[in-house]
Short mmCIF file of C-alpha atoms and ligand atoms in Angstrom, two decimals:
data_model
loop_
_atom_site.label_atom_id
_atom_site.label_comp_id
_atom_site.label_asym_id
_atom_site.label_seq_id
_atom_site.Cartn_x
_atom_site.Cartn_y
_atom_site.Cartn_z
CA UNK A 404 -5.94 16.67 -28.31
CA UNK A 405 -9.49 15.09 -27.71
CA UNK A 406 -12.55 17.69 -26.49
CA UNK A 407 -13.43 17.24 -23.33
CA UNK A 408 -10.53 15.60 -22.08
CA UNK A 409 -9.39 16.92 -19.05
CA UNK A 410 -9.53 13.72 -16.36
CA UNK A 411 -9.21 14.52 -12.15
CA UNK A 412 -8.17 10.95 -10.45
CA UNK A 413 -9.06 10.69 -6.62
CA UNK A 414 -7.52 7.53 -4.81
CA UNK A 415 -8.06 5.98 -2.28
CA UNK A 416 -6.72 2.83 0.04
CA UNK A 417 -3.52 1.06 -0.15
CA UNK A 418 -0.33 1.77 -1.80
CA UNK A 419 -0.96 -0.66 -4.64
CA UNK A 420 -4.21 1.20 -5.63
CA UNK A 421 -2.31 4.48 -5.88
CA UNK A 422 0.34 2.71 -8.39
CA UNK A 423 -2.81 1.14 -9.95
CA UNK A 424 -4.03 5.16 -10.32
CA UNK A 425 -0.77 5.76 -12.50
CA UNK A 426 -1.36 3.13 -14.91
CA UNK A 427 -5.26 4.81 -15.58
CA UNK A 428 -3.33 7.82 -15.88
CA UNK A 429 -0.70 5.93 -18.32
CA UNK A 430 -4.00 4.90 -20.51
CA UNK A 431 -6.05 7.74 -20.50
CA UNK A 432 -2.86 10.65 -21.36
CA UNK A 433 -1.56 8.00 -24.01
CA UNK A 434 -5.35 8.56 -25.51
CA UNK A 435 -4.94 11.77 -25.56
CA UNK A 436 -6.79 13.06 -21.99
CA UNK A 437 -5.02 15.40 -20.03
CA UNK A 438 -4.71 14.89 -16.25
CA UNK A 439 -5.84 17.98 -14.39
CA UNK A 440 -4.94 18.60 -10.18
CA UNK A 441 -8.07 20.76 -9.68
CA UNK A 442 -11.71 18.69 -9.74
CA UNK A 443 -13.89 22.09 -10.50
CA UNK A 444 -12.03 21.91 -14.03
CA UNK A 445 -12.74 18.23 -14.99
CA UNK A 446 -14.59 16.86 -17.94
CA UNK A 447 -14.14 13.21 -16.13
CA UNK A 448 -13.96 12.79 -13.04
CA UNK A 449 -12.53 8.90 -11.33
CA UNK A 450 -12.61 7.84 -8.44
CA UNK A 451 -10.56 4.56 -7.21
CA UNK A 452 -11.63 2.86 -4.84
CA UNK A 453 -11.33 1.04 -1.71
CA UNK A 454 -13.35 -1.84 -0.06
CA UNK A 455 -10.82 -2.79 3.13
CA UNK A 456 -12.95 -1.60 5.71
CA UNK A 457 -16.56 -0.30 5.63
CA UNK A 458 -15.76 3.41 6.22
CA UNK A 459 -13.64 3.45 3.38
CA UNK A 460 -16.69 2.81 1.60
CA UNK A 461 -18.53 5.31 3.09
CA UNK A 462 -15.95 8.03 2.57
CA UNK A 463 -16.40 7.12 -0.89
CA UNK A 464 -19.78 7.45 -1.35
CA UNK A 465 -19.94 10.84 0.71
CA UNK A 466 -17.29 12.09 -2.20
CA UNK A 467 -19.64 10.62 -5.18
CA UNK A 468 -22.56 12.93 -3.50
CA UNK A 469 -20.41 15.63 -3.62
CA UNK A 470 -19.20 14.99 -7.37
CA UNK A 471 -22.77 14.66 -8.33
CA UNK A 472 -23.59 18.19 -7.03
CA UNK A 473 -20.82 19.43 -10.03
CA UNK A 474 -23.08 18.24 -12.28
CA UNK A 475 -25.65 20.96 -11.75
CA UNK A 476 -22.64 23.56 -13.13
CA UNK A 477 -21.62 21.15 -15.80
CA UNK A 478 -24.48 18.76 -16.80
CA UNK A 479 -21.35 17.23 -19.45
CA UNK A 480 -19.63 15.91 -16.42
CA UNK A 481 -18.61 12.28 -16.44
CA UNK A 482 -18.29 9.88 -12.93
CA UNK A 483 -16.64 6.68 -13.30
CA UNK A 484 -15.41 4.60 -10.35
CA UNK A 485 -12.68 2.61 -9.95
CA UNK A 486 -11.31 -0.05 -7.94
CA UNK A 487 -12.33 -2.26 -5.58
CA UNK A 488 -15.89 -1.26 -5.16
CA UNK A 489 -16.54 -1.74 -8.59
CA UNK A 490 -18.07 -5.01 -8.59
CA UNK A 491 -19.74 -5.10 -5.70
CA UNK A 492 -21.49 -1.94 -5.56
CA UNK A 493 -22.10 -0.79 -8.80
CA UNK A 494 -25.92 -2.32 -8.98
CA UNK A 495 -26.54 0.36 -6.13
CA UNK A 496 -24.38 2.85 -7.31
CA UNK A 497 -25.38 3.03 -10.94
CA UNK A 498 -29.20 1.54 -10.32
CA UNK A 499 -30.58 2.37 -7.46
CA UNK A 500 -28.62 6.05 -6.64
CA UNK A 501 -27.39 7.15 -10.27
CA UNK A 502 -24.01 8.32 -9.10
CA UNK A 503 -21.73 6.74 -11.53
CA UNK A 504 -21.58 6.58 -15.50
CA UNK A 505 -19.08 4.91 -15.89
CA UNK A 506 -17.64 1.61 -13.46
CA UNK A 507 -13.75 -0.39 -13.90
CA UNK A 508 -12.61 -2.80 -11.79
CA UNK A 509 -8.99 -3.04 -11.40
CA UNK A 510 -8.43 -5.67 -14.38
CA UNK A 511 -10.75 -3.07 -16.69
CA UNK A 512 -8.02 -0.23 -17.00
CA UNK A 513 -7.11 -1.05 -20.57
CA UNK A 514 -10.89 -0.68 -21.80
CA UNK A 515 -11.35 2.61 -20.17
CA UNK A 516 -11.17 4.89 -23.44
CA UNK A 517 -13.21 2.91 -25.29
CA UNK A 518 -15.68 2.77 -22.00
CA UNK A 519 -15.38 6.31 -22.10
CA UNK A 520 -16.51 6.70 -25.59
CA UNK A 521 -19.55 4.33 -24.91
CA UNK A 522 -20.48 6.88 -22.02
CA UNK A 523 -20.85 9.32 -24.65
CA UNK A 524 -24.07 7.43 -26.12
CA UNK A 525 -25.50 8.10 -22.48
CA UNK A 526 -25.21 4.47 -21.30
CA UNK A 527 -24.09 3.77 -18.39
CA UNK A 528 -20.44 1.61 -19.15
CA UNK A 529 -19.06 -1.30 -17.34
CA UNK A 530 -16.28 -3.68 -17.39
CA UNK A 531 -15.73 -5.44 -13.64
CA UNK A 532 -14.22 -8.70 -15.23
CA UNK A 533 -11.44 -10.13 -13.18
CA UNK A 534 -8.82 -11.32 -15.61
CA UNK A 535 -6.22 -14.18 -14.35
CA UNK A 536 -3.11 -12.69 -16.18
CA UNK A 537 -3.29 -8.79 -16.54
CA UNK A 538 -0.89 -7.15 -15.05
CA UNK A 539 -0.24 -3.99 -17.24
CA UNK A 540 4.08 -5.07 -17.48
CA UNK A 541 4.18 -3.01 -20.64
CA UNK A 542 2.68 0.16 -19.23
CA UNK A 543 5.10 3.07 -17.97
CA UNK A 544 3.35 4.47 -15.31
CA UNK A 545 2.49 8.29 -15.25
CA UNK A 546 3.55 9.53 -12.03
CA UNK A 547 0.58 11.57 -9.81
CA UNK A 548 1.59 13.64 -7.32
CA UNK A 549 5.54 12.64 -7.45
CA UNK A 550 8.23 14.07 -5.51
CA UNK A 551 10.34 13.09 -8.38
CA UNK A 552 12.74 10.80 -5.53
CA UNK A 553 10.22 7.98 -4.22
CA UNK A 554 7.84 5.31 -6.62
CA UNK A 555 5.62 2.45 -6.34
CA UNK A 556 6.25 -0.35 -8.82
CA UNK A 557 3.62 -3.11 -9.03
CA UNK A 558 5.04 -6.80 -9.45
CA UNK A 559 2.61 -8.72 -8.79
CA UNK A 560 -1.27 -8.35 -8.13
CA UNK A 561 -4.42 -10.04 -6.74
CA UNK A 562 -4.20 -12.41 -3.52
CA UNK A 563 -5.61 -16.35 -2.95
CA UNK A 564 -4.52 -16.21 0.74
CA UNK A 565 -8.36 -15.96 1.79
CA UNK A 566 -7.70 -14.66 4.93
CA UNK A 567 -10.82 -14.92 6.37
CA UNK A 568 -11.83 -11.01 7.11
CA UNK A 569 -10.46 -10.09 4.06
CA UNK A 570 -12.04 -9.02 0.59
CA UNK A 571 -9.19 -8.35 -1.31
CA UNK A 572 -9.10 -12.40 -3.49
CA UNK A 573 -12.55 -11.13 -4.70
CA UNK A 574 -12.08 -7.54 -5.62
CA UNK A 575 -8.36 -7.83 -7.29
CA UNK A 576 -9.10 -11.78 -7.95
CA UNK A 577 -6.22 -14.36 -8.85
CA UNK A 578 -2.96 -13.71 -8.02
CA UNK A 579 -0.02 -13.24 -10.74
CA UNK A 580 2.98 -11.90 -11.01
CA UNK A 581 4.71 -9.61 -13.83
CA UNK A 582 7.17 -10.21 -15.68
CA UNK A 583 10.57 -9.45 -13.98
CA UNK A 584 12.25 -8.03 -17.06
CA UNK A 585 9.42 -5.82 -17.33
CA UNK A 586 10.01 -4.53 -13.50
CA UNK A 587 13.99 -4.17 -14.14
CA UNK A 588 13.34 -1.84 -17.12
CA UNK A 589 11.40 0.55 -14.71
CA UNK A 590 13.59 0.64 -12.29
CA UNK A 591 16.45 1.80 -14.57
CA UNK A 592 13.61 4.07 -16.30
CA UNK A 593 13.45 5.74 -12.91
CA UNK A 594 16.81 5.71 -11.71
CA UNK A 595 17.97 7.81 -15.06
CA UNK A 596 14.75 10.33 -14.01
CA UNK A 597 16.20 10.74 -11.43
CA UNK A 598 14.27 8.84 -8.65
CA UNK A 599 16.17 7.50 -5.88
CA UNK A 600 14.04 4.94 -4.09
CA UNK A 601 11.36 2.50 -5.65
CA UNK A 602 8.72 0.57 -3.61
CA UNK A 603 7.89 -2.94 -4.97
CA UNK A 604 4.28 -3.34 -3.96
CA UNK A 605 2.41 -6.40 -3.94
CA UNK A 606 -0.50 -8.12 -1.99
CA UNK A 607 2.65 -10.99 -0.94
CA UNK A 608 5.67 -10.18 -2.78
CA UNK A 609 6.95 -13.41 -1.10
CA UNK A 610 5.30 -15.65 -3.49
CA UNK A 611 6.74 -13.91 -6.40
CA UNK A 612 7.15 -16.25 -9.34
CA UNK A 613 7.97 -15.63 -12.82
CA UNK A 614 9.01 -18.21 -15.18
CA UNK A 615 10.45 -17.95 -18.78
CA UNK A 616 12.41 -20.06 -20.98
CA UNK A 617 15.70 -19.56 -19.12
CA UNK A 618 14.24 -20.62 -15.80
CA UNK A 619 11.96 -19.13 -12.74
CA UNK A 620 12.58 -16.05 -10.73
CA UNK A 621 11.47 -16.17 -7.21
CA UNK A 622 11.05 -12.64 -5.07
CA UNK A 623 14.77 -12.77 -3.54
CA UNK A 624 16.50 -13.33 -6.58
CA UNK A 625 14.06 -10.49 -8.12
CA UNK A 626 15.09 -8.16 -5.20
CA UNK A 627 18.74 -9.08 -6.22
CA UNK A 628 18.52 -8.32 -9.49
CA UNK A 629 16.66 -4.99 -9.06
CA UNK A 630 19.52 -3.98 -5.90
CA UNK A 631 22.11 -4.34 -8.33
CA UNK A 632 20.31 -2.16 -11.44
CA UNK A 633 22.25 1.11 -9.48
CA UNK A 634 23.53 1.01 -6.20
CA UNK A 635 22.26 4.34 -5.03
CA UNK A 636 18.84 3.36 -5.87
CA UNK A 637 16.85 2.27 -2.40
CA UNK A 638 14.66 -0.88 -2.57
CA UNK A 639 11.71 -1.26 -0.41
CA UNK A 640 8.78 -3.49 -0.94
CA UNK A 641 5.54 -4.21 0.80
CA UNK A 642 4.07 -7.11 1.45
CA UNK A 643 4.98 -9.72 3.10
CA UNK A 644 3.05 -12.75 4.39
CA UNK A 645 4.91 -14.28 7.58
CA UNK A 646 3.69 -18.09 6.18
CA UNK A 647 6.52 -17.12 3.50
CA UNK A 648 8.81 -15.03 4.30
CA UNK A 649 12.11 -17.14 3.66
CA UNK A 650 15.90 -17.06 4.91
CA UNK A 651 16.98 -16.23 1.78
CA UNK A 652 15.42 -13.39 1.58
CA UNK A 653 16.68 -11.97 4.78
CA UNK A 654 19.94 -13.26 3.44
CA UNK A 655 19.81 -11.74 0.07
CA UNK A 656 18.76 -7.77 2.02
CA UNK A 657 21.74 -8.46 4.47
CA UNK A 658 24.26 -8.52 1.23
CA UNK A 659 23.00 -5.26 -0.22
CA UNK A 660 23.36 -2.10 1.29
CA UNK A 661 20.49 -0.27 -1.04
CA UNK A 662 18.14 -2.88 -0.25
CA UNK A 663 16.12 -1.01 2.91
CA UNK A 664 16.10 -2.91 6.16
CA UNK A 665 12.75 -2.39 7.14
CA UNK A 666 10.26 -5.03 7.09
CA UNK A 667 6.38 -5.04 6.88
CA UNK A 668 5.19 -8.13 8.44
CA UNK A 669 1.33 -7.96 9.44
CA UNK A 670 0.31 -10.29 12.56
CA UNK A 671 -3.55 -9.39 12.72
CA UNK A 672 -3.44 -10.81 16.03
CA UNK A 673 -1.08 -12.73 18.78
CA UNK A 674 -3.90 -15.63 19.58
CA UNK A 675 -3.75 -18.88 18.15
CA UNK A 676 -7.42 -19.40 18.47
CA UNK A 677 -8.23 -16.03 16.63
CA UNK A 678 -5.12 -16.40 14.10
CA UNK A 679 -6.73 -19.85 13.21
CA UNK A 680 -10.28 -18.54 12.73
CA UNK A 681 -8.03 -15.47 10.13
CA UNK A 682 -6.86 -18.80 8.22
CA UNK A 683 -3.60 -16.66 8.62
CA UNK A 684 -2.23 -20.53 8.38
CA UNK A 685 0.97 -19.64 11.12
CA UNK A 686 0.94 -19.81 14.89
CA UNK A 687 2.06 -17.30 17.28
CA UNK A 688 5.59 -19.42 17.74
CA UNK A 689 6.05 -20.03 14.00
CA UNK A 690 5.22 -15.79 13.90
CA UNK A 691 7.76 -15.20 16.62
CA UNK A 692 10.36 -17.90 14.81
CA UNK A 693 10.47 -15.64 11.93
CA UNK A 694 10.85 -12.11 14.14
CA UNK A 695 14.07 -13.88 15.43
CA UNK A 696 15.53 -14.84 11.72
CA UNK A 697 14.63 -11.57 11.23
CA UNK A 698 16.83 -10.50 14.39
CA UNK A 699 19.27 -12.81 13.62
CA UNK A 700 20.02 -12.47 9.91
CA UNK A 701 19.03 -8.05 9.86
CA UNK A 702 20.17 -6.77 13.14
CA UNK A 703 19.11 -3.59 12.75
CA UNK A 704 16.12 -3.90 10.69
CA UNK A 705 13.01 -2.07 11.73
CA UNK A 706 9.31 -4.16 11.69
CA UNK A 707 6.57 -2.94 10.77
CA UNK A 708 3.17 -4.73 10.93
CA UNK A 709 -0.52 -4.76 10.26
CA UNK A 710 -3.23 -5.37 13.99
CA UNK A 711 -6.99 -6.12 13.77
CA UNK A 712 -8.93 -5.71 17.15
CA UNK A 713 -12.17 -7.35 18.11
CA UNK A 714 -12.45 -9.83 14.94
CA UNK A 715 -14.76 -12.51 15.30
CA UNK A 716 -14.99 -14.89 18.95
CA UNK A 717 -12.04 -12.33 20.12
CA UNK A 718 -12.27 -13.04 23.41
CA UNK A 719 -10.07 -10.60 26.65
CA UNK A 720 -7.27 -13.22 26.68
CA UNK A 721 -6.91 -13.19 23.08
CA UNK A 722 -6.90 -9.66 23.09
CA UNK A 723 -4.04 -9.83 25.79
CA UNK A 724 -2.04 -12.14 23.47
CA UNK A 725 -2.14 -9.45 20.75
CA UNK A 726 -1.03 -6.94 23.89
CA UNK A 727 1.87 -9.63 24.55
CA UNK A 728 3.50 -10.16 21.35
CA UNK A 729 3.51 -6.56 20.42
CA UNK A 730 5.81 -5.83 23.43
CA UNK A 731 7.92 -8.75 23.03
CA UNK A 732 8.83 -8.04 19.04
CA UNK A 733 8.97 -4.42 20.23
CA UNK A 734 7.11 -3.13 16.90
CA UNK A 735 8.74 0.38 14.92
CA UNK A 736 5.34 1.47 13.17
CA UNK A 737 1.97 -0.57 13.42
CA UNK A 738 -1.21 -0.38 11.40
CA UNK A 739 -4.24 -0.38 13.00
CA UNK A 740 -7.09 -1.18 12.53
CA UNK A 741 -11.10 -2.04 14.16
CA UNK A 742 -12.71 -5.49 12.60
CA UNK A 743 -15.30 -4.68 9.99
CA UNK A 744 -17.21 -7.21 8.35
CA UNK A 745 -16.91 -7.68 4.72
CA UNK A 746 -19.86 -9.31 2.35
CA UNK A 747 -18.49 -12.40 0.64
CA UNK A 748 -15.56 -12.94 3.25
CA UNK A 749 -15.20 -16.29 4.87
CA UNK A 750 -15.61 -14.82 7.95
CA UNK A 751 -18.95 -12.97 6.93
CA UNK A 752 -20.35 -16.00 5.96
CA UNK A 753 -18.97 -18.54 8.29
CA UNK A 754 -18.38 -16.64 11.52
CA UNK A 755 -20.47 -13.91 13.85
CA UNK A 756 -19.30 -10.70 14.40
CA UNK A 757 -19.72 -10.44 18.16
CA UNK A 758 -17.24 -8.34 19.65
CA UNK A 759 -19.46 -5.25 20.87
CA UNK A 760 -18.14 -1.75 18.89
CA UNK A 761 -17.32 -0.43 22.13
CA UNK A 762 -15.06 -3.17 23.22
CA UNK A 763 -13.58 -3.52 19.33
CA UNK A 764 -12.48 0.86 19.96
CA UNK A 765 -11.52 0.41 23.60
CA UNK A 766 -9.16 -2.87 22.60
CA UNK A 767 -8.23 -0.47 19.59
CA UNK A 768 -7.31 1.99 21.96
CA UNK A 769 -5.16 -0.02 24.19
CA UNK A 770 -3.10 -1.32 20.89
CA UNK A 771 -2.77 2.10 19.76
CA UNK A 772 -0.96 3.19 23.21
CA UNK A 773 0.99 0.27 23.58
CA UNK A 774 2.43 0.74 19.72
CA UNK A 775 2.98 4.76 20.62
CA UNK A 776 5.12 3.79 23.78
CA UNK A 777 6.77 0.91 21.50
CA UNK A 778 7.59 3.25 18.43
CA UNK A 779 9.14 5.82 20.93
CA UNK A 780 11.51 3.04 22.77
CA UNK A 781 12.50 1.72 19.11
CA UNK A 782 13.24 5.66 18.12
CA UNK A 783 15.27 6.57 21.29
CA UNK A 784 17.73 3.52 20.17
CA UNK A 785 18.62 5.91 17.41
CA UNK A 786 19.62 8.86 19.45
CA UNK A 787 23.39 10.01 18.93
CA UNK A 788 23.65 7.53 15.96
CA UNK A 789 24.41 9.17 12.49
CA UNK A 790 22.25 7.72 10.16
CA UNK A 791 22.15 8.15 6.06
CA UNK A 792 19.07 10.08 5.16
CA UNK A 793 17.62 9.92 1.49
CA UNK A 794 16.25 13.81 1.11
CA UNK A 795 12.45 13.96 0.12
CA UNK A 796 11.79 17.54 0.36
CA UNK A 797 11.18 20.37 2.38
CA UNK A 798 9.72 19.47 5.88
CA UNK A 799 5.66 20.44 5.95
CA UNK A 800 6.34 22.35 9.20
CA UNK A 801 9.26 24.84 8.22
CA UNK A 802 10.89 26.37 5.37
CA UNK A 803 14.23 25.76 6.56
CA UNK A 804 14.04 22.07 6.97
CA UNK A 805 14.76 18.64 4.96
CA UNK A 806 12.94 15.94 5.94
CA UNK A 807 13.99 12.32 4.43
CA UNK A 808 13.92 9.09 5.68
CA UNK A 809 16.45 6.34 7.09
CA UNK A 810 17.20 3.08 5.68
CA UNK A 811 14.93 1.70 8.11
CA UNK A 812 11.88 4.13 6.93
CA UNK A 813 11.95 6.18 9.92
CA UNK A 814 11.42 9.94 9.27
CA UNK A 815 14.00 12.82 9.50
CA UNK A 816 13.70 16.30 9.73
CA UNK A 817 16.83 18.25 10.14
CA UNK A 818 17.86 22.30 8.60
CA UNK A 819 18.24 22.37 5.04
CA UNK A 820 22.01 22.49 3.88
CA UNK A 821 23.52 22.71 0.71
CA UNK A 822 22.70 19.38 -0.27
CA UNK A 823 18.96 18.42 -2.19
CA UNK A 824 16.07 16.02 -2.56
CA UNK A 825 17.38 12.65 -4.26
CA UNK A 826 20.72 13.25 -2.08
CA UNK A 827 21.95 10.74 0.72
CA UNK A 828 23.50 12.77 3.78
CA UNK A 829 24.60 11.82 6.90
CA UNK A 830 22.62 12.48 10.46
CA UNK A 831 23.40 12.74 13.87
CA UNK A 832 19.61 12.18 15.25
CA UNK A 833 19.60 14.38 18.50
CA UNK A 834 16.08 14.04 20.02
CA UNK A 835 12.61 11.47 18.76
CA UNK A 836 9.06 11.03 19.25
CA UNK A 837 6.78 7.87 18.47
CA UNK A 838 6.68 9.31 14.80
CA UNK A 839 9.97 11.46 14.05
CA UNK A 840 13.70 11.71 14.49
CA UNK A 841 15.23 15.60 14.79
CA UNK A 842 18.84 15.56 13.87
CA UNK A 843 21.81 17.80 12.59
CA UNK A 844 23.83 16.94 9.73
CA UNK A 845 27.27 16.09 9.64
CA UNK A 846 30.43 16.72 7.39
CA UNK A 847 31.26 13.16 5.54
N1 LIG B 622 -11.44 -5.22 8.98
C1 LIG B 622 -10.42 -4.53 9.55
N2 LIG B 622 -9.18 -4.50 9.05
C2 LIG B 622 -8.94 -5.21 7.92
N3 LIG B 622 -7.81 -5.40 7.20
C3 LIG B 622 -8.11 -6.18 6.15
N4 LIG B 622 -9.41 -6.53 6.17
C4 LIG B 622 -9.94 -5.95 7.27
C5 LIG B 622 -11.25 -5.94 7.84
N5 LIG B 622 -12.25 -6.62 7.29
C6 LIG B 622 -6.51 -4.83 7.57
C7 LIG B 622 -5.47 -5.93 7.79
C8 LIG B 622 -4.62 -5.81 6.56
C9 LIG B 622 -4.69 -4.34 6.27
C10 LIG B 622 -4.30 -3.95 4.89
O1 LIG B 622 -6.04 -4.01 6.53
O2 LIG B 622 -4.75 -5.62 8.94
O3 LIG B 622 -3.30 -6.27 6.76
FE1 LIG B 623 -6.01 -1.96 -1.58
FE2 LIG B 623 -7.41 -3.90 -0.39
FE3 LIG B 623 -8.35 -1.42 -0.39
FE4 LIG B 623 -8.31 -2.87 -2.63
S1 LIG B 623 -9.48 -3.33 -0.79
S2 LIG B 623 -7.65 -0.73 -2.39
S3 LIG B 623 -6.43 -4.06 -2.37
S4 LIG B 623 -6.49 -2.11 0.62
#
């Protein structure tokens, strides 16, 4: 065991960036660090980052303040950031407010033991380099705050969509994918831990690709191969870009029962005009086109989807476009979010940000309400079905409740039984709000 090694890991943003958090912690313990849950006992303290919005940012840099301040205690203390502020901020965060002493940008994991030893020769260390084919395949993940049933596995990362409000292509750079043998071998790693469900996250798992000398793999046939490792092992992944999302991978979910019929499709907006100005490169018909394959093929699949109000030019009758399509694909769950320029975007070079904040949180507003009645008509559909419920845990609210979630993601809390986390039970969902089902189980 190495002096000084006990590491605290703070994430923040997306899913992907938590999985991303594992692999550190994969690195560092395999170095001999020790990952610690309580920050007042660190020797190292990271910090992964997000850049998505500008108050992500800002939370961030409120928690650096605060990390500095446990310096005055322990003068030994190391800072490193993470993530997808690393390049972009690090002149101000290193320079200008000496917060950090360390800096890693999501390509940089590998390095971060021997940028930890340069740290101890009190210089500053950085690695932000972009690389175009990491994608850590042959690291096993160490799981951070696990239930021991759910897990993210990362198949493919970066993005070269360049949507235009977006500044994900230059924090996480080119996009590759992992090698699918690699991805298979975790999810059978899991399955014999005991996990029941795995997440396969990606910026757009729909372009997928991995070639090898017996041929190429694209995301459907990968989601195939993965439903059929064990067939009590649930499949999600997340996500998808509607300019891809094919047939035959609607096709390929409808033959397996494990594979979870939920889908994450993000529409930013239901106006031409604005969804041109996004370079989301679909229409609102061509959007609307795949909701009904969707319909067609997965009947009872829930959608999910990602909402931007008051981007760029976003004018009221845009605004009621967005207000329109949301009622008629009748979202389950929506993300959503107020515009907020990003340095470097296409949009923050190219286009003016001149919705007013007040109009931007009262349009905000109105989507949020709108997706609250939505998500409670989808969730009343479900009242008197039985459903199958994987068991996560104990409910936050009471002791004497399961909660677990449907195949279509939807949460369930009913009175704990006999059965555990990890098991499938049945449901009879009695009464639902916008966010949860409340059901009793039933004898199979
Ligand atoms: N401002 C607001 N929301 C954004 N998103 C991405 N970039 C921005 C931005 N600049 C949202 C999109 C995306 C989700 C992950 O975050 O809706 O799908
Ligand atoms: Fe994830 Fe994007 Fe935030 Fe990076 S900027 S952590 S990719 S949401």
């Amino acid at each position: 065991m190495k002096k000084n090694n006990k590491i605290f890991i703070e994430t923040y943003g997306c899913q992907m960036n938590f999985s991303d958090s594992e692999i550190v912690a994969s690195i560092l313990t395999n170095d001999g660090y020790e990952l610690i849950p309580n920050v007042l006992e660190a020797d190292i303290i990271f910090i992964n980052t997000c850049s998505i919005r500008e108050n992500a940012e800002d939370r961030v840099r409120k928690r650096l303040y605060y990390f500095k301040s446990l310096k005055k205690k322990n003068p030994k203390l190391v800072i490193g950031l993470l993530g997808c502020m690393a390049d972009r901020t690090r002149l101000a965060l290193v320079e200008e407010e000496q917060l950090l002493d360390l800096v890693a940008g999501p390509d940089s994991y590998r390095h971060l033991p021997d940028l930890i030893r340069q740290i101890s020769k009190e210089i500053p260390a950085i690695d932000t380099i972009l690389s175009t084919d990491e994608t850590y395949a042959d690291i096993s993940p160490v799981r951070i705050d696990s239930n021991g049933i759910s897990a993210f596995i990362s198949i493919m990362r970066g993005c070269e969509n360049y949507c235009s409000y977006c500044v994900v292509p230059f924090t996480r750079g080119k996009e590759r994918s992992r090698d699918a043998a690699s991805i298979i071998e975790e999810t059978k790693d899991l399955f014999e831990k005991g996990y029941r469900e795995v997440t396969l996250l990606g910026q757009n798992v729909n372009s997928y690709r991995w070639t090898n000398e017996e041929g190429t793999i694209n995301f459907a046939q990968l989601l195939e191969l993965i439903a059929e490792v064990n067939s009590r092992i649930r499949i999600r992944f997340a996500t998808s870009h509607p300019k891809d999302i094919s047939d035959e991978l609607l096709y390929t979910i409808a033959r397996h029962d494990n594979l979870c019929k939920a889908i994450h499709l993000p529409v930013q907006s239901g106006s031409d005009h604005i969804l041109g100005l996004m370079n989301r490169k679909y229409t609102r018909k061509q959007y609307m086109e795949r909701i009904e394959a969707i319909r067609r093929i997965l009947p009872n699949c829930a959608i999910s989807t990602d909402i931007i109000s008051g981007f760029c030019e976003e004018t009221e009758a845009d605004h009621q476009d967005t207000l329109s399509l949301m009622e008629w694909v009748g979202y389950d769950a929506a993300y959503m979010f107020k515009y907020s320029e990003r340095p470097q975007t296409l949009a923050a070079e190219t286009l003016k940000d001149n919705v007013p904040t007040g109009i931007k949180d009262q349009r905000l507003q109105e989507i949020i309400q709108l997706q609250q009645k939505l998500s409670l008509e989808r969730n009343k559909l479900e009242i008197g079905k039985t459903v199958q419920v994987l068991i996560e845990g104990r409910s936050k609210r009471s002791e004497d409740h399961y909660f677990g979630r449907t195949i279509q993601n939807k949460v369930v809390v009913f009175s704990k039984t006999i059965a555990q986390p990890g098991d499938l039970i049945k449901v009879k969902i009695l009464s639902v709000t916008s966010a949860t089902m409340i059901g009793e189980t039933v004898e199979s």
